[in-house]
Amino acid sequence: MLFTYWDTGPFPDDGIVAAWSAEFSDFTVFSRDDVTELVQQRIPGSLDLWNRIAIPACRSDLARVLLLAEYGGLYVDAHCTVGDPLSLRRLLSILESVELVAIDRVNLHKRPGDVHLVNGALAAQAHSALIEDLLACLLNNLHEQFDRESQTDDYVPYNLAVVTGAWNLRLLLCEVGDDNEVRLNNALHGRAHLLRLPDPAFGTPFNFHANYGYRKPGMHWSERQLTERLFEPE
């Protein structure tokens, strides 16, 4: 399955959905209501937390991991467009032999030997131990922030990249060697794969940030998290 998630209202560009569906007939746009049902089924103790998340990007972070844990396949952000279909199928074929495929955007490395994992595209086998571990990590982080905010009416600082974002992938999958190089944890070889993109030899399975017409000034999560609480009041 290939899918994306859209939190509120209609998906902003039907042409994007049509382009994905033309290559992959099972492409699905999951809504907040869809995932709310899944939360009720799989993690009912976190339903109130889910409903009170104030920043849609945070709910999307959790939704994609929960959907991957339940259904497996490939998640892509709403701003991604179809790249080379053969490369995309090549990516999916990797998933036949590992539990999880994470994207390392090498053009965003800060130094030699670095990794820059993203959660804007992520592939996993349904019910695999690694995706379940990632889900548990995100839920733990969210409950900790929820508890901190429940003790005060004041703003409680947080960083979504750390709470529910790609930093959790790095913690789950990577280790730092004696040479200071960040690499896949040796214990995870055969279970996870870090796909380094862009890579001319592999091709371009999708295009990041190609469909950003829906973005509005001041509404990105990186801006909102500086002043807004993560959870709505009870």
Coordinates of C-alpha atoms in Angstrom, one line a residue, residues 115 167-177 181-188:
V115 CA 22.9 10.9 8.3
W167 CA 14.9 12.2 15.4
N168 CA 13.2 9.1 16.8
L169 CA 14.2 7.2 13.6
R170 CA 17.8 8.2 14.2
L171 CA 17.7 7.0 17.8
L172 CA 16.0 3.7 16.8
L173 CA 18.2 2.9 13.8
C174 CA 21.6 4.5 14.1
E175 CA 24.8 4.3 16.1
V176 CA 28.0 6.4 16.0
G177 CA 31.2 4.5 15.3
E181 CA 30.5 8.2 11.5
V182 CA 26.8 7.7 11.9
R183 CA 25.6 4.4 10.5
L184 CA 22.9 1.8 10.7
N185 CA 23.1 0.0 14.1
N186 CA 25.1 -3.2 13.5
A187 CA 22.4 -5.2 15.2
L188 CA 19.8 -4.1 12.7

